[in-house]
Tab-separated table of C-alpha atoms and ligand atoms in Angstrom:
chain	number	residue	atom	x	y	z
A	81	UNK	CA	-134.533	-120.931	13.713
A	82	UNK	CA	-136.998	-119.982	16.440
A	83	UNK	CA	-136.213	-120.565	20.110
A	84	UNK	CA	-139.247	-122.841	20.281
A	85	UNK	CA	-137.790	-125.089	17.592
A	86	UNK	CA	-134.517	-125.458	19.475
A	87	UNK	CA	-136.495	-125.991	22.697
A	88	UNK	CA	-138.404	-128.773	20.960
A	89	UNK	CA	-135.214	-130.364	19.689
A	90	UNK	CA	-133.675	-130.250	23.171
A	91	UNK	CA	-136.763	-131.803	24.733
A	92	UNK	CA	-136.853	-134.553	22.082
A	93	UNK	CA	-133.165	-135.193	22.731
A	94	UNK	CA	-133.685	-135.267	26.496
A	95	UNK	CA	-136.579	-137.720	26.342
A	96	UNK	CA	-134.913	-140.071	23.890
A	97	UNK	CA	-131.641	-139.982	25.824
A	98	UNK	CA	-133.530	-141.203	28.887
A	99	UNK	CA	-134.702	-144.200	26.883
A	100	UNK	CA	-131.627	-145.075	24.868
A	101	UNK	CA	-129.044	-143.976	27.417
A	102	UNK	CA	-126.687	-141.107	26.693
A	103	UNK	CA	-123.836	-140.951	26.148
A	104	UNK	CA	-124.285	-143.630	23.495
A	105	UNK	CA	-121.161	-145.737	22.985
A	106	UNK	CA	-119.470	-145.204	19.639
A	107	UNK	CA	-119.961	-148.377	17.601
A	108	UNK	CA	-116.471	-148.388	16.049
A	109	UNK	CA	-113.307	-146.336	15.603
A	110	UNK	CA	-112.126	-146.826	12.051
A	111	UNK	CA	-109.505	-144.523	10.563
A	112	UNK	CA	-111.219	-141.830	8.432
A	113	UNK	CA	-110.393	-143.410	5.063
A	114	UNK	CA	-111.844	-146.753	6.127
A	115	UNK	CA	-114.890	-144.979	7.528
A	116	UNK	CA	-115.343	-143.250	4.174
A	117	UNK	CA	-115.322	-146.587	2.332
A	118	UNK	CA	-117.697	-148.078	4.889
A	119	UNK	CA	-120.069	-145.139	4.545
A	120	UNK	CA	-120.061	-145.387	0.733
A	121	UNK	CA	-120.940	-149.071	0.960
A	122	UNK	CA	-123.801	-148.404	3.385
A	123	UNK	CA	-125.908	-146.183	1.126
A	124	UNK	CA	-129.395	-147.714	0.845
A	125	UNK	CA	-128.063	-150.975	2.250
A	126	UNK	CA	-128.776	-152.802	5.493
A	127	UNK	CA	-126.022	-152.589	8.097
A	128	UNK	CA	-125.388	-156.333	8.063
A	129	UNK	CA	-124.864	-156.392	4.281
A	130	UNK	CA	-122.636	-153.301	4.152
A	131	UNK	CA	-120.630	-154.556	7.137
A	132	UNK	CA	-120.101	-157.901	5.419
A	133	UNK	CA	-119.006	-156.169	2.201
A	134	UNK	CA	-116.579	-153.968	4.110
A	135	UNK	CA	-115.026	-156.973	5.855
A	136	UNK	CA	-114.833	-158.820	2.536
A	137	UNK	CA	-112.906	-155.940	0.967
A	138	UNK	CA	-110.502	-155.821	3.894
A	139	UNK	CA	-109.978	-159.561	3.841
A	140	UNK	CA	-109.566	-159.901	0.064
A	141	UNK	CA	-106.927	-157.117	-0.121
A	142	UNK	CA	-105.453	-157.475	3.380
A	143	UNK	CA	-106.739	-154.100	4.532
A	144	UNK	CA	-104.728	-152.315	1.825
A	145	UNK	CA	-106.905	-149.595	0.250
A	146	UNK	CA	-104.263	-148.938	-2.408
A	147	UNK	CA	-104.681	-152.531	-3.550
A	148	UNK	CA	-108.456	-152.034	-3.706
A	149	UNK	CA	-107.893	-148.845	-5.702
A	150	UNK	CA	-105.754	-150.694	-8.254
A	151	UNK	CA	-107.757	-153.926	-8.387
A	152	UNK	CA	-109.779	-155.255	-11.297
A	153	UNK	CA	-113.113	-153.373	-11.037
A	154	UNK	CA	-115.044	-156.575	-11.718
A	155	UNK	CA	-113.344	-158.229	-8.779
A	156	UNK	CA	-114.185	-155.333	-6.460
A	157	UNK	CA	-117.786	-155.453	-7.656
A	158	UNK	CA	-117.975	-159.195	-7.013
A	159	UNK	CA	-116.495	-158.763	-3.531
A	160	UNK	CA	-119.167	-156.245	-2.516
A	161	UNK	CA	-121.996	-158.024	-4.334
A	162	UNK	CA	-124.178	-158.086	-1.198
A	163	UNK	CA	-124.722	-154.316	-1.107
A	164	UNK	CA	-127.252	-152.354	-3.119
A	165	UNK	CA	-125.901	-151.244	-6.514
A	166	UNK	CA	-122.445	-152.917	-6.351
A	167	UNK	CA	-121.950	-152.098	-10.041
A	168	UNK	CA	-122.065	-148.383	-9.153
A	169	UNK	CA	-120.365	-148.501	-5.777
A	170	UNK	CA	-117.295	-150.475	-6.869
A	171	UNK	CA	-116.160	-147.990	-9.558
A	172	UNK	CA	-117.123	-145.050	-7.351
A	173	UNK	CA	-115.029	-146.289	-4.446
A	174	UNK	CA	-112.078	-146.905	-6.746
A	175	UNK	CA	-112.491	-143.441	-8.326
A	176	UNK	CA	-112.543	-141.817	-4.899
A	177	UNK	CA	-109.452	-143.723	-3.796
A	178	UNK	CA	-107.666	-142.577	-6.966
A	179	UNK	CA	-108.797	-138.972	-6.449
A	180	UNK	CA	-107.557	-138.872	-2.854
A	181	UNK	CA	-104.209	-140.232	-4.012
A	182	UNK	CA	-104.007	-137.555	-6.716
A	183	UNK	CA	-104.907	-134.732	-4.363
A	184	UNK	CA	-102.811	-135.788	-1.374
A	185	UNK	CA	-99.978	-137.821	-2.841
A	186	UNK	CA	-100.895	-140.617	-0.473
A	187	UNK	CA	-103.952	-142.656	0.375
A	188	UNK	CA	-104.887	-141.323	3.792
A	189	UNK	CA	-107.436	-138.957	5.299
A	190	UNK	CA	-105.617	-138.511	8.582
A	191	UNK	CA	-104.812	-134.910	7.560
A	192	UNK	CA	-108.476	-134.016	8.144
A	193	UNK	CA	-107.688	-133.883	11.865
A	194	UNK	CA	-105.748	-130.666	11.181
A	195	UNK	CA	-108.685	-128.898	9.483
A	196	UNK	CA	-111.732	-127.254	11.004
A	197	UNK	CA	-114.887	-129.337	10.697
A	198	UNK	CA	-116.399	-127.097	7.957
A	199	UNK	CA	-113.109	-127.189	6.025
A	200	UNK	CA	-112.809	-130.952	6.339
A	201	UNK	CA	-116.405	-131.547	5.288
A	202	UNK	CA	-116.067	-129.212	2.325
A	203	UNK	CA	-112.924	-131.095	1.229
A	204	UNK	CA	-114.709	-134.440	1.471
A	205	UNK	CA	-117.778	-133.170	-0.376
A	206	UNK	CA	-115.586	-132.248	-3.338
A	207	UNK	CA	-114.982	-135.962	-3.882
A	208	UNK	CA	-117.248	-137.606	-6.463
A	209	UNK	CA	-120.421	-138.949	-4.900
A	210	UNK	CA	-119.713	-137.682	-1.381
A	211	UNK	CA	-122.530	-135.662	0.192
A	212	UNK	CA	-123.253	-134.236	3.626
A	213	UNK	CA	-124.271	-137.545	5.204
A	214	UNK	CA	-121.013	-139.223	4.226
A	215	UNK	CA	-118.852	-136.252	5.214
A	216	UNK	CA	-120.573	-136.083	8.600
A	217	UNK	CA	-120.190	-139.844	9.097
A	218	UNK	CA	-116.453	-139.648	8.418
A	219	UNK	CA	-116.031	-136.797	10.883
A	220	UNK	CA	-118.244	-138.238	13.616
A	221	UNK	CA	-117.999	-142.026	13.399
A	222	UNK	CA	-114.302	-142.394	12.586
A	223	UNK	CA	-111.422	-142.114	15.019
A	224	UNK	CA	-111.487	-138.351	14.301
A	225	UNK	CA	-114.489	-138.039	16.672
A	226	UNK	CA	-115.317	-134.522	15.495
A	227	UNK	CA	-118.637	-132.659	15.938
A	228	UNK	CA	-120.799	-133.319	12.872
A	229	UNK	CA	-124.383	-134.522	12.525
A	230	UNK	CA	-125.138	-137.330	10.068
A	231	UNK	CA	-128.829	-137.641	9.135
A	232	UNK	CA	-129.982	-141.028	7.915
A	233	UNK	CA	-133.470	-141.911	6.700
A	234	UNK	CA	-134.739	-142.858	10.189
A	235	UNK	CA	-133.410	-139.669	11.770
A	236	UNK	CA	-134.886	-137.628	8.923
A	237	UNK	CA	-138.306	-139.285	9.233
A	238	UNK	CA	-138.535	-138.505	12.967
A	239	UNK	CA	-137.418	-134.914	12.348
A	240	UNK	CA	-140.142	-134.440	9.722
A	241	UNK	CA	-142.916	-136.037	11.745
A	242	UNK	CA	-142.093	-134.106	14.906
A	243	UNK	CA	-141.991	-130.849	12.950
A	244	UNK	CA	-138.287	-130.067	13.314
A	245	UNK	CA	-138.089	-129.731	9.532
A	246	UNK	CA	-140.758	-129.462	6.832
A	247	UNK	CA	-141.565	-132.611	4.862
A	248	UNK	CA	-140.386	-130.820	1.740
A	249	UNK	CA	-136.776	-130.797	2.979
A	250	UNK	CA	-134.958	-133.878	1.682
A	251	UNK	CA	-132.275	-135.752	3.587
A	252	UNK	CA	-129.351	-133.900	1.974
A	253	UNK	CA	-130.430	-130.333	2.762
A	254	UNK	CA	-131.753	-131.384	6.179
A	255	UNK	CA	-128.194	-131.788	7.457
A	256	UNK	CA	-127.418	-128.100	7.679
A	257	UNK	CA	-130.871	-127.229	9.077
A	258	UNK	CA	-130.839	-129.854	11.820
A	259	UNK	CA	-127.233	-129.125	12.731
A	260	UNK	CA	-128.064	-125.415	13.065
A	261	UNK	CA	-130.725	-126.325	15.635
A	262	UNK	CA	-128.115	-127.868	17.941
A	263	UNK	CA	-126.571	-125.726	20.681
A	264	UNK	CA	-123.242	-124.411	19.344
A	265	UNK	CA	-121.345	-125.559	22.412
A	266	UNK	CA	-122.373	-129.211	22.116
A	267	UNK	CA	-119.536	-131.700	22.058
A	268	UNK	CA	-118.940	-134.329	19.381
A	269	UNK	CA	-120.395	-136.903	21.769
A	270	UNK	CA	-123.600	-134.914	22.310
A	271	UNK	CA	-124.070	-134.442	18.567
A	272	UNK	CA	-123.398	-138.134	17.986
A	273	UNK	CA	-125.955	-138.917	20.702
A	274	UNK	CA	-128.522	-136.730	18.962
A	275	UNK	CA	-128.112	-138.644	15.716
A	276	UNK	CA	-128.118	-142.012	17.421
A	277	UNK	CA	-131.240	-141.477	19.557
A	278	UNK	CA	-133.305	-140.080	16.689
A	279	UNK	CA	-132.145	-142.914	14.433
A	280	UNK	CA	-132.925	-145.565	17.057
A	281	UNK	CA	-136.337	-144.012	17.694
A	282	UNK	CA	-137.064	-144.135	13.980
A	283	UNK	CA	-135.999	-147.771	13.774
A	284	UNK	CA	-137.819	-149.019	16.858
A	285	UNK	CA	-140.874	-146.790	17.365
A	286	UNK	CA	-141.444	-144.282	14.560
A	287	UNK	CA	-141.232	-146.747	11.710
A	288	UNK	CA	-141.967	-145.815	8.130
A	289	UNK	CA	-145.144	-147.838	7.700
A	290	UNK	CA	-146.602	-148.122	11.189
A	291	UNK	CA	-145.352	-145.602	13.763
A	292	UNK	CA	-146.246	-146.705	17.308
A	293	UNK	CA	-147.618	-143.339	18.414
A	294	UNK	CA	-149.616	-144.890	21.254
A	295	UNK	CA	-146.378	-145.771	23.062
A	296	UNK	CA	-144.198	-142.897	21.904
A	297	UNK	CA	-142.633	-140.558	24.457
A	298	UNK	CA	-142.668	-137.779	21.886
A	299	UNK	CA	-146.433	-137.885	21.295
A	300	UNK	CA	-147.279	-134.625	23.044
A	301	UNK	CA	-144.540	-132.841	21.073
A	302	UNK	CA	-145.427	-134.395	17.725
A	303	UNK	CA	-148.067	-132.977	15.382
A	304	UNK	CA	-148.056	-136.130	13.253
A	305	UNK	CA	-148.672	-138.399	16.217
A	306	UNK	CA	-151.361	-136.147	17.649
A	307	UNK	CA	-153.195	-136.065	14.337
A	308	UNK	CA	-153.004	-139.838	14.023
A	309	UNK	CA	-154.093	-140.551	17.575
A	310	UNK	CA	-156.828	-137.931	17.563
A	311	UNK	CA	-158.434	-139.419	14.513
A	312	UNK	CA	-157.911	-136.205	12.637
A	313	UNK	CA	-156.584	-136.199	9.115
A	314	UNK	CA	-153.062	-137.561	9.545
A	315	UNK	CA	-150.148	-135.376	8.675
A	316	UNK	CA	-148.711	-136.890	5.497
A	317	UNK	CA	-146.189	-139.615	6.278
A	318	UNK	CA	-144.181	-138.591	3.287
A	319	UNK	CA	-142.048	-141.118	1.438
A	320	UNK	CA	-139.432	-138.369	1.643
A	321	UNK	CA	-138.915	-139.673	5.165
A	322	UNK	CA	-137.826	-143.103	4.000
B	1344	SF4	S1	-145.805	-139.664	17.979
B	1344	SF4	FE1	-145.853	-141.136	16.258
B	1344	SF4	S2	-145.222	-139.967	14.452
B	1344	SF4	FE2	-144.610	-138.787	16.276
B	1344	SF4	S3	-142.505	-139.396	16.699
B	1344	SF4	FE3	-143.811	-140.702	17.922
B	1344	SF4	S4	-144.168	-142.546	16.663
B	1344	SF4	FE4	-143.392	-140.913	15.319
């Protein structure tokens, strides 16, 4: 990483924090196992639908993840029917709950608090279907409150368009690259803020189909925006950024 790239990241962070207000309040404090289930439900699904599915699971089985693990798969699938691909997510969630039970002898992820962040993320990413976004979400969003950077599609799109990462880098591999650009002494809150402000900017200004470059505070830092506003050949707004 060049100094100029980290300088750019810090300036993007500073400008967006002025707009969205840092520190950003954490939106919930689930235990890490519940956060894992929530994160698995949220893949390619709107927040409202994944939140409703999560609440439905908790209500149907009284917040008992062991009961979800042992339930009829068809019933779990029907309970989370509002998310994308419930027929895949239901068996995956049950398989992960079974695997955690096998590995730990109990159904809890509270032990992750005793591990370093790289160790904890590596342990999580050994679970079937768990990648860097989910492992970072568990570490950052749950009551663990550890320093880890989730990258969702909005965050990724802004990072590509502003030149923090090449368009050829997909969401998965972008996690390690973007996290390496952060100052090593940043707290969990600062890293959470970085994710939140880039995500919010992607949702509200730098949208997939029609980025509002004319009112974007990042315009002078952003090669994509400058190309679009200058009438030059736009930098490709790659579907990779979706
Ligand atoms: S200038 Fe345009 S492309 Fe660049 S971050 Fe802002 S809205 Fe997105």
